[in-house]
Structures are given as C-alpha cells and as structure tokens.
Coordinates of C-alpha atoms in Angstrom, one line a residue:
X1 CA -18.7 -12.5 10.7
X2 CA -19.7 -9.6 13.1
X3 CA -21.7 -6.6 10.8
X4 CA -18.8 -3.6 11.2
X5 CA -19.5 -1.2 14.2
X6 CA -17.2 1.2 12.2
X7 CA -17.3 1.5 8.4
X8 CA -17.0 5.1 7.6
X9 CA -13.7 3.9 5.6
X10 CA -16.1 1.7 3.5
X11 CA -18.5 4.1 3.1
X12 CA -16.2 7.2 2.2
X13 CA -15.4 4.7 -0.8
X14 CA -18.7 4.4 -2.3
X15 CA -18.7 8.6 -2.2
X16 CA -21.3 8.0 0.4
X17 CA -22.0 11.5 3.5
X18 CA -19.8 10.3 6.5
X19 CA -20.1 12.4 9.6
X20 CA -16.5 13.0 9.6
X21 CA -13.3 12.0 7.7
X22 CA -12.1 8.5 8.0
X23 CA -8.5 7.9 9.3
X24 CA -5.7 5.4 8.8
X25 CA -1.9 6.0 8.1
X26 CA -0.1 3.3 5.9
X27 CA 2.7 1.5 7.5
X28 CA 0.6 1.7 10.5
X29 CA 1.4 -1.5 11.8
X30 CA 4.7 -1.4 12.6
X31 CA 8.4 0.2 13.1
X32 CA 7.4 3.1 15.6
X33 CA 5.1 1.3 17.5
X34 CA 7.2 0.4 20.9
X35 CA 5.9 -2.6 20.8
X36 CA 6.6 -3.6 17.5
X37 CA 10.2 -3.2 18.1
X38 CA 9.8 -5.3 20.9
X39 CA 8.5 -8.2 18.5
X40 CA 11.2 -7.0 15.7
X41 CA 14.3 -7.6 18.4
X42 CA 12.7 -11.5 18.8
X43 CA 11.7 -12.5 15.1
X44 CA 12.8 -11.6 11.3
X45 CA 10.8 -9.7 9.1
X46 CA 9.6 -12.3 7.2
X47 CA 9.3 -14.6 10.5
X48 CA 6.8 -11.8 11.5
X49 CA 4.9 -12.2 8.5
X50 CA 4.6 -15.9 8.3
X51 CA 3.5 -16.8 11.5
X52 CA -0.3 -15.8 11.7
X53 CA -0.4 -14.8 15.3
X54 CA 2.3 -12.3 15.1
X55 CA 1.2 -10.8 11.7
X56 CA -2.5 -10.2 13.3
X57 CA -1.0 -8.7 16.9
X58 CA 1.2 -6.2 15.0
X59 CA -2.0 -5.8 12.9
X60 CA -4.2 -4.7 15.5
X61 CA -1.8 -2.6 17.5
X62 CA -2.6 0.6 15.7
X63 CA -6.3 0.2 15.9
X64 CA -5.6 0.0 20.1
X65 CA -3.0 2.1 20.7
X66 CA -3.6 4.8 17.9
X67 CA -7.7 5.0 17.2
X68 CA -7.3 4.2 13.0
X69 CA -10.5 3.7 11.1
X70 CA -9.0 0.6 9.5
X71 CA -6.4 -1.8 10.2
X72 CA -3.6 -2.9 7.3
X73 CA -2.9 -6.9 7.4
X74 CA 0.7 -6.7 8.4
X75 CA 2.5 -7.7 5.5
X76 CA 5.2 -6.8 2.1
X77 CA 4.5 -6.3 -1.0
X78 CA 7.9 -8.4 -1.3
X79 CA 6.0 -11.4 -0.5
X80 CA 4.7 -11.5 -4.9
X81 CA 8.0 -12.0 -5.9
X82 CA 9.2 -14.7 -3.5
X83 CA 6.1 -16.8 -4.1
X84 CA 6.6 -16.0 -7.9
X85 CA 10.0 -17.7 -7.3
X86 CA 12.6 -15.3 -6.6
X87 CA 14.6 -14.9 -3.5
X88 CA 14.0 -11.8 -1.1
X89 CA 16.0 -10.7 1.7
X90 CA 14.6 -8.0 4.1
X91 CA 17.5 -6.8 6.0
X92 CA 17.1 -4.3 9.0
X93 CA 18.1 -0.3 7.9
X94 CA 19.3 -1.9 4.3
X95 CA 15.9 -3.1 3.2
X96 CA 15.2 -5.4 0.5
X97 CA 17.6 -7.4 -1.0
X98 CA 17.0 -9.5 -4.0
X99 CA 20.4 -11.5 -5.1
X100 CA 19.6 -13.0 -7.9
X101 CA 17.4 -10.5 -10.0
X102 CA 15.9 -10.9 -13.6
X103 CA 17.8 -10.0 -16.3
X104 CA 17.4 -11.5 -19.6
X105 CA 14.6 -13.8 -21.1
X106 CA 16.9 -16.8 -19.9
X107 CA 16.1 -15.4 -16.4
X108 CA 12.5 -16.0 -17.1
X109 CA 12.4 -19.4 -16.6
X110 CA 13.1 -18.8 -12.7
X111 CA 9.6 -17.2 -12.3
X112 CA 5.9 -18.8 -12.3
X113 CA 2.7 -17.8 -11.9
X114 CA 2.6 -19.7 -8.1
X115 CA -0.7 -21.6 -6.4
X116 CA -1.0 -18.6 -3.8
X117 CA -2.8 -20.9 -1.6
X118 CA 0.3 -23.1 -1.4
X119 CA 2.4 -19.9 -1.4
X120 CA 1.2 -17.3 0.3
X121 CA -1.2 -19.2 2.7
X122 CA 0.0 -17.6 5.5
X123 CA -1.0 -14.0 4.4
X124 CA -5.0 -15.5 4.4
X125 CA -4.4 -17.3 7.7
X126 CA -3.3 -13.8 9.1
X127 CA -6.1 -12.3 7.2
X128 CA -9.0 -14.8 8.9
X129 CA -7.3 -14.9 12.4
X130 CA -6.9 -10.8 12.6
X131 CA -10.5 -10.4 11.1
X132 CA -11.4 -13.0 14.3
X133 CA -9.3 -10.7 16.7
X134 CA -11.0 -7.6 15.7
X135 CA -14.3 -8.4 16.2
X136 CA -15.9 -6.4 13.5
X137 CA -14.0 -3.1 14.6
X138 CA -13.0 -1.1 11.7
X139 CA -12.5 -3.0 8.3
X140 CA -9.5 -4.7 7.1
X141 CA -7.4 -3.7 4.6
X142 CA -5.9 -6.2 1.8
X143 CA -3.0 -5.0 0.0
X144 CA -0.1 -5.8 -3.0
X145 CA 2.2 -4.2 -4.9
X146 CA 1.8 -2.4 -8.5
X147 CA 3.2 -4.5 -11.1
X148 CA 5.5 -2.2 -12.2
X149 CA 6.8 -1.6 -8.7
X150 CA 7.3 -5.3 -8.2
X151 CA 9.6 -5.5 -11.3
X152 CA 11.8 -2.3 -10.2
X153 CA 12.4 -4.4 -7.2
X154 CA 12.9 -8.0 -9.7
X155 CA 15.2 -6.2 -12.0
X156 CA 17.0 -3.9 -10.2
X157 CA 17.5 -6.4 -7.3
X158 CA 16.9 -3.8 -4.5
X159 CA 15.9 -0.6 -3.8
X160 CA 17.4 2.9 -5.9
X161 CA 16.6 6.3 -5.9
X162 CA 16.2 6.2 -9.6
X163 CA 15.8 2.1 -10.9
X164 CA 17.6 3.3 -13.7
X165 CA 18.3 -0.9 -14.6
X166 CA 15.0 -1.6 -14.2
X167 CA 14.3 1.0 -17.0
X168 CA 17.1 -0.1 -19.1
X169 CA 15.4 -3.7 -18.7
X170 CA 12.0 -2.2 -20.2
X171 CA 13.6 0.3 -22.8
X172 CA 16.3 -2.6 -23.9
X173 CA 13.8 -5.9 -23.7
X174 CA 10.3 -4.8 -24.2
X175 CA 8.9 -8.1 -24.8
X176 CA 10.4 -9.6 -22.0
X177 CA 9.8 -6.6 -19.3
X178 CA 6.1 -7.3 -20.1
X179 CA 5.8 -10.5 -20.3
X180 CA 6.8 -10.2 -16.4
X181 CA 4.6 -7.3 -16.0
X182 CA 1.9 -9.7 -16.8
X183 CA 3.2 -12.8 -14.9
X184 CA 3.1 -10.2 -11.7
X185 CA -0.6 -9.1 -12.8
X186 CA -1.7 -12.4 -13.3
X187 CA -0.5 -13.6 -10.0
X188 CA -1.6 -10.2 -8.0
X189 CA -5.0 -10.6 -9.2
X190 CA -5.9 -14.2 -7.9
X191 CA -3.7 -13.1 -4.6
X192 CA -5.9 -9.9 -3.9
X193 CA -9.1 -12.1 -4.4
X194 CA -7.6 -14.8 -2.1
X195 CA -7.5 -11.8 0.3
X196 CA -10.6 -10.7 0.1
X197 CA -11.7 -14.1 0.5
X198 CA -10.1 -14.8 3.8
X199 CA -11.2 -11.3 5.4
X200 CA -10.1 -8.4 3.4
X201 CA -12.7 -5.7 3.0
X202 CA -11.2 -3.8 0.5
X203 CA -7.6 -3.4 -1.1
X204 CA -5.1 -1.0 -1.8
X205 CA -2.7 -1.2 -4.9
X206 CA 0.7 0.5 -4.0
X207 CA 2.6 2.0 -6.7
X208 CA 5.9 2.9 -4.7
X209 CA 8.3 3.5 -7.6
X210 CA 5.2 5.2 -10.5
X211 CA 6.2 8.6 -10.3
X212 CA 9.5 7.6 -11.8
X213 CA 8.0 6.9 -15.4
X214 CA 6.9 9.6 -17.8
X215 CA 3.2 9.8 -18.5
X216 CA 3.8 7.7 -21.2
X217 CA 5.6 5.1 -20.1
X218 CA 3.4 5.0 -16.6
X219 CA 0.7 4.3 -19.1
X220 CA 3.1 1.4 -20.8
X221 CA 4.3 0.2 -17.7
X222 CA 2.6 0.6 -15.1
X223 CA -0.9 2.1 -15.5
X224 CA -2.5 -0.8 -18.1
X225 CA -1.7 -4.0 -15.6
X226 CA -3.3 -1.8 -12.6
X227 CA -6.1 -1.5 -15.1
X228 CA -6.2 -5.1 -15.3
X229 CA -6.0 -5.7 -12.0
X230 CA -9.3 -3.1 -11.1
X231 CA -11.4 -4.3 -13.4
X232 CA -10.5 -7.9 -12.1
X233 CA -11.3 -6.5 -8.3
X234 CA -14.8 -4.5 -9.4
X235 CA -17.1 -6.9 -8.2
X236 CA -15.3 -8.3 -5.6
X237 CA -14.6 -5.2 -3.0
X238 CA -13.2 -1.5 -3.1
X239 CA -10.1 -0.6 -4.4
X240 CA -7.5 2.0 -3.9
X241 CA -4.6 2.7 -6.2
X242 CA -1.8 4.6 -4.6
X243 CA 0.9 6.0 -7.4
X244 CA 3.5 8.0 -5.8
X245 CA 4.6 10.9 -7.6
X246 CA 2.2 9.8 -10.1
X247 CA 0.0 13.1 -9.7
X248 CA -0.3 13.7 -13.5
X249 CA -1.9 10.4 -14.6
X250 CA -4.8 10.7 -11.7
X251 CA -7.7 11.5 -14.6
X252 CA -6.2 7.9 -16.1
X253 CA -6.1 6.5 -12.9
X254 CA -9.4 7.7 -11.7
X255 CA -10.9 6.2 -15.1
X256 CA -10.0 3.0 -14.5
X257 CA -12.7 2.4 -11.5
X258 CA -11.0 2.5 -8.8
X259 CA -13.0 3.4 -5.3
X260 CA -10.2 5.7 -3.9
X261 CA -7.0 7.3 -5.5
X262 CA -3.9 7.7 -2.9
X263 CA -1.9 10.8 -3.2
X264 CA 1.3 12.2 -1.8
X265 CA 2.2 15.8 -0.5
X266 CA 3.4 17.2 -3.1
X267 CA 0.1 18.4 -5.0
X268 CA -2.3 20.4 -3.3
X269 CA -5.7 18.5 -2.5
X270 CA -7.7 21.0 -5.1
X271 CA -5.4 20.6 -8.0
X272 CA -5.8 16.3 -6.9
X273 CA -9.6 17.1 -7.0
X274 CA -9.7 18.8 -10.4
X275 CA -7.7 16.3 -12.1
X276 CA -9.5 13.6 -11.0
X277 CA -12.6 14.7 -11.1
X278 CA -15.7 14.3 -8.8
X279 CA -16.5 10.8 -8.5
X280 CA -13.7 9.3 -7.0
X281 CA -12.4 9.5 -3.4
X282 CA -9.4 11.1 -2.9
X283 CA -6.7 9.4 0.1
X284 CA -3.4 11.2 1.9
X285 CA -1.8 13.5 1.7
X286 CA 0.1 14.6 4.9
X287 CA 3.3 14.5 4.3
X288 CA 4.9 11.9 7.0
X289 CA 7.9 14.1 8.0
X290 CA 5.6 16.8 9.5
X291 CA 4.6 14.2 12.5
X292 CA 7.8 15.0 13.8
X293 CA 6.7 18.5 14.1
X294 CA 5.6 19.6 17.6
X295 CA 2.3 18.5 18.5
X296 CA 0.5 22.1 18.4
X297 CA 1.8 22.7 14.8
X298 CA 0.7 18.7 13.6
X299 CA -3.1 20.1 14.9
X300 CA -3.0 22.8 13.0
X301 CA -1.7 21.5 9.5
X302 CA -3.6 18.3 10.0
X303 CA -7.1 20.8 10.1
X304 CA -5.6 22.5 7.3
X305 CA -5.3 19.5 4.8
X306 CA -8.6 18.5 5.9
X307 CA -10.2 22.1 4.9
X308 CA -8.4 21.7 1.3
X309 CA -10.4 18.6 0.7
X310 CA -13.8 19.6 1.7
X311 CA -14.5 17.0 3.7
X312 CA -16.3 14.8 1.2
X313 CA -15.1 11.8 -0.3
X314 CA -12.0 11.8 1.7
X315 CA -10.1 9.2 3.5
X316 CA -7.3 11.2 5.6
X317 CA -3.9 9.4 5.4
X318 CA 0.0 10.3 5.5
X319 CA 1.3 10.9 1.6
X320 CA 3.5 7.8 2.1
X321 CA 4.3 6.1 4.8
X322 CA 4.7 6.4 8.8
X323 CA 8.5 6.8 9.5
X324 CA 10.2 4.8 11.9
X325 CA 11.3 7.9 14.3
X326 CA 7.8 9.4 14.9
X327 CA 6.7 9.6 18.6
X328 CA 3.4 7.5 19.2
X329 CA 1.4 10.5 20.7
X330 CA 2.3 12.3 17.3
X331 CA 0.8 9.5 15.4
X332 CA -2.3 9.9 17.8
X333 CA -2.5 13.8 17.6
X334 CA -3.0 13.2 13.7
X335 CA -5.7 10.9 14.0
X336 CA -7.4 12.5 16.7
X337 CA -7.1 16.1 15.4
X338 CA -8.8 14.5 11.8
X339 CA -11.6 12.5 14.5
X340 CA -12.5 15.7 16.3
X341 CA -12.4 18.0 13.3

C-alpha cells in the first residue's frame, strides 16, 4: 500500500497541529454529483453497492471533482440488516423500505449474527479495489450504522419522523429490543474490522435517529452498544461517532474513546467544545441547507464556523448530510473556502 500523500484527516484525529482544517462532507459520494445520477438512471441502489467497480467510481468522484480530504466507501448502513437477514428495499424519493419488520420475540428467529465475509463481501471488495484506485490520496473512510439506528429502521420498517413503534418495541419488550441491540453490535463490530482490514483507515459510527431518545434512554439504547463497539475498534483504527441531535450526551460520548465526535448545526461549536471537553476532535457542523445559499454568503459562513472552532482538532464537515439539490460548485466553494482559510 502507497504511504498517504494526504493524511491531515488522520492526523486531526490523533489531536495532532494540522496546517489547516481537514474537509469531507458525508453523503459525498453520491445524489448531486451529475455523474452519479448518470450511474443511478442505469443501476439500483443496491446494484450500485454490490458491484465493486461502481461502488469505488462513485467513491472516488468527490475526491476529483470536489477536492475532499477523505473519500467515504460508497455504501448504506441498510446493508447490517439485510445481511443480518431481513429484507431491505431502497426505493428512489421513498427511501428504505423494510416489509417484513421485527416485532415480537417470535420475529427473532428471522435474524442472525451473519459470516460478513459471505454477506457483505462485496463492501471489502469495494473497500480494496477503491483503496487501489486512489493510490494513497486521502484516506478512506469505513462506516456502519448505530445499533440503535439500525433497529428504528428493523422495527419500525422504514423511515418516521418520530419511530414512535420502534420505541413502543423497547418500552413494551425490553428484553427483546436488546437482545437485537446486541445481535446488531455483535455483527457491526466484526463488520467494521472486516473493513478496516480490506482498506478502511478509520470509521465513522452514524447515529441517524439518537437525538430522538432522552438522555436516559440514549444511554439504554443507544449509547452502551456504541460503547461496545469503540472499545472493540481502539486498537484497530480511529473512530468517529456521529449522534444526531444527540448534543447533550457528547461528555458520554466523548468518554467512551472515540477519535472524533460528529455534530449537527444546531449547537454552537463552543458550547460542543465545552461539553466535550478538550481531548477529542470535534466534526461538522454546517448545516447542509446553507449550500444552497449563494456562493458569496456559503464563503462567508463557512470562515465563520471555522473561527468558532479554533482551528484545532477540527475536521470541517456538513451537520448531516449533502442534499440531493445542491449545485456542484457549491459543494466546491465549501471545501475550498475551509482549504484556503
């Protein structure tokens, strides 16, 4: 393997001086890329995340066409739960779809802990054929979904403002609820080492759906399997946990080891700092919607987000991610505004 030409990512991680803020914007690889869409009008979603050779070219597009510091192995965090046994649909402007969900303990029996070689071999095939393609570049990034997040999606059967049957799942069937949470942890944990394995550098944890929970319950449900999975990762490579909405656990979350913490827009980058203190690297937190602002006015908030961080241990990101409308030069003002700052 080629020594990285580019590894400020890596080394904003380890709380290391960079010369300037790292860059990458989750859901980089993808929906407003034109040539994407071009690849999306010929294959299926899952199509373009089983065969190799189109996961890796949609993978490197951003690092091209857009300049990131990293590249994302294209991908779904969907892709646990259909190797775990359940069936997912990805349908364009609908999204996920899973038709028959868990429901009772009876349900249970539908769900393993899979071989992810056997499973989800594709995913490490992408991972060793787009580490091939970009030549030591930027580093790649590895990726799976929270468990709790995973089981909104098992439970509730697809996506909801509010996964109010996923809770009634936990608050009516305790026992049950984690047994899955740990089924999901168990099987994300030998999956994100697979990845590192085949190429990843480092991984990111996303937490979609944790800013749903109460503090106590992120802790019940959500907060002691990402734990697991951490402490699992430590030796291994880097880790970032991204909890939307999930501001008020980051001391908890920045205790459990993790490299980086993602957050979203809606805390200010000072309050993030205070609450999770000094020795962890803080990710985001532009919020996505403000790339469709006019160019000038994406400059100027983009220099202003970097100036509330303090430019040390700080990976620059979007607070969620890219949206499917933004123009291509937009995406490339915010990267090159946070490169030239």
């Amino acid at each position: 393997m080629n020594a990285l030409k580019n590894d400020l990512l890596l080394r904003a991680l380890r709380g290391e001086k960079t010369e300037r803020t790292p860059v990458w914007m989750m859901r980089q690889a993808g929906r407003y890329l034109p040539d994407y869409i071009k690849l999306r009008e010929k294959y299926s979603f899952f199509e373009r995340c089983m065969k190799p050779e189109l996961a890796t070219e949609i993978t490197v597009m951003p690092v091209h066409q857009v300049g990131v510091d990293a590249a994302i192995i294209f991908s779904d965090i969907l892709v646990v739960p259909q190797a775990m046994g359940l069936e997912v649909q990805l349908i364009e402007k609908t999204g996920p779809v899973l038709p028959d969900p868990i429901r009772t303990i009876e349900d249970m029996k539908r769900v393993c802990v899979p071989d992810v070689n056997d499973k989800l071999g594709y995913v490490f095939d992408a991972l060793r054929m787009t580490k091939q393609a970009l030549d030591g570049a930027v580093p790649l990034i590895g990726f799976a979904g929270a468990p709790w997040t995973l089981l909104c999606y098992m439970v509730q059967g697809r996506g909801s403002k509010t996964f109010d049957g996923a809770k009634q799942f936990c608050y009516q069937q305790p026992a049950v609820a984690h047994q899955l949470l740990q089924m999901i942890t168990d099987t994300t944990i030998i999956y994100l080492k697979e990845q590192v394995k085949a190429g990843a550098d480092l991984v990111q944890i996303f937490d979609s759906w944790g800013g749903m929970l109460s503090p106590e319950d992120f802790e019940i449900f959500s907060l002691q399997y990402m734990r697991q999975i951490v402490a699992a990762m430590k030796d291994v490579c880097p880790t970032i946990l991204f909890a939307k909405g999930a501001w008020f656990a980051l001391e908890e979350m920045a205790a459990t080891g993790a490299h980086g913490l993602g957050i979203d827009w809606c805390i200010k980058p000072e309050l993030a700092r205070q609450f999770a203190g000094p020795n962890v690297t803080l990710q985001g937190n532009f919020d996505p919607a403000k790339l469709l602002a006019p160019i000038p006015e994406i400059e100027k908030a983009v220099k202003n987000m970097l100036k509330s961080f303090g430019g040390h241990r700080h990976i620059a990101n979007l607070g969620h991610g890219i949206l499917p409308n933004v123009p291509v030069e937009h995406a490339k003002a915010f990267v090159e505004t946070v490169k030239a700052y």
